């Protein structure tokens, strides 16, 4: 059995299972219940920094889930560690964290590889944080009956590539599937090579991010493609969001 080992444990989140579970439970308990528990959630867009930074925000999304509703979770994210052209999934059987293993739905990966909408490429996943950072939340929320996962790193994509993968999603998704897009929004600062404005910085970042959130929530693929072209720094997972906009 091939397992993708945790790369972040002890760095981006606790490497001890008991401490990790307690920290996730604390984030969940402290988060507001924004969606009624009987309201079906089809997708989440959540951040992927270390849990100290992203945990409180991510928990708001995960708290909205009814664990009994889902049997499979698609996780889309950008590439941070190495270039990816198209969409890369994995050949491994499971992803592991200190809380245990999550099995991979290899059947859909094989089907989509044959369709030519993704490729199997393990190397970008080895050190990628944007999928792994979500897994302890999934394991805590779903406890002893976790869904299978479909990990997808979405790299450079033409509009045609986006449409083809979006069509594959539309043909595949069932009511018991969940789509998670793991992305941060604007990366502002000299370290990121992006300083589009000066003071007051925080209010302008919030206004910029609010525009991006509105564009995502519109669920209009044509408009989001235009938005992505105009604002390439809107989110690190912009390509994953392009696919997302086409699916729903």
mmCIF file of C-alpha atoms in Angstrom, residues 42-43 71-74 76 108 111-112 150 165-180 244 246-248:
data_model
loop_
_atom_site.group_PDB
_atom_site.id
_atom_site.type_symbol
_atom_site.label_atom_id
_atom_site.label_comp_id
_atom_site.label_asym_id
_atom_site.label_seq_id
_atom_site.Cartn_x
_atom_site.Cartn_y
_atom_site.Cartn_z
ATOM 1 C CA UNK A 42 -21.862 21.172 -1.816
ATOM 2 C CA UNK A 43 -18.559 23.028 -1.654
ATOM 3 C CA UNK A 71 -18.865 9.686 0.955
ATOM 4 C CA UNK A 72 -16.201 11.435 -1.140
ATOM 5 C CA UNK A 73 -14.315 14.742 -1.053
ATOM 6 C CA UNK A 74 -12.542 16.356 -4.001
ATOM 7 C CA UNK A 76 -8.428 21.221 -5.347
ATOM 8 C CA UNK A 108 -12.114 8.313 -10.538
ATOM 9 C CA UNK A 111 -11.054 7.362 -15.335
ATOM 10 C CA UNK A 112 -10.105 11.013 -15.559
ATOM 11 C CA UNK A 150 -9.555 12.921 -4.562
ATOM 12 C CA UNK A 165 -12.188 19.246 -16.287
ATOM 13 C CA UNK A 166 -15.341 21.085 -15.280
ATOM 14 C CA UNK A 167 -17.389 18.851 -17.571
ATOM 15 C CA UNK A 168 -15.771 15.782 -16.001
ATOM 16 C CA UNK A 169 -16.773 17.084 -12.562
ATOM 17 C CA UNK A 170 -20.341 17.723 -13.659
ATOM 18 C CA UNK A 171 -20.649 14.190 -15.005
ATOM 19 C CA UNK A 172 -19.116 12.682 -11.867
ATOM 20 C CA UNK A 173 -20.545 14.588 -8.915
ATOM 21 C CA UNK A 174 -23.343 13.117 -6.831
ATOM 22 C CA UNK A 175 -25.298 14.522 -3.903
ATOM 23 C CA UNK A 176 -22.935 12.807 -1.471
ATOM 24 C CA UNK A 177 -19.804 14.437 -2.914
ATOM 25 C CA UNK A 178 -18.121 17.528 -1.485
ATOM 26 C CA UNK A 179 -15.736 19.857 -3.333
ATOM 27 C CA UNK A 180 -13.116 21.747 -1.327
ATOM 28 C CA UNK A 244 -14.732 25.487 -9.379
ATOM 29 C CA UNK A 246 -17.316 25.986 -14.050
ATOM 30 C CA UNK A 247 -18.524 23.059 -11.933
ATOM 31 C CA UNK A 248 -21.382 24.751 -10.061
#
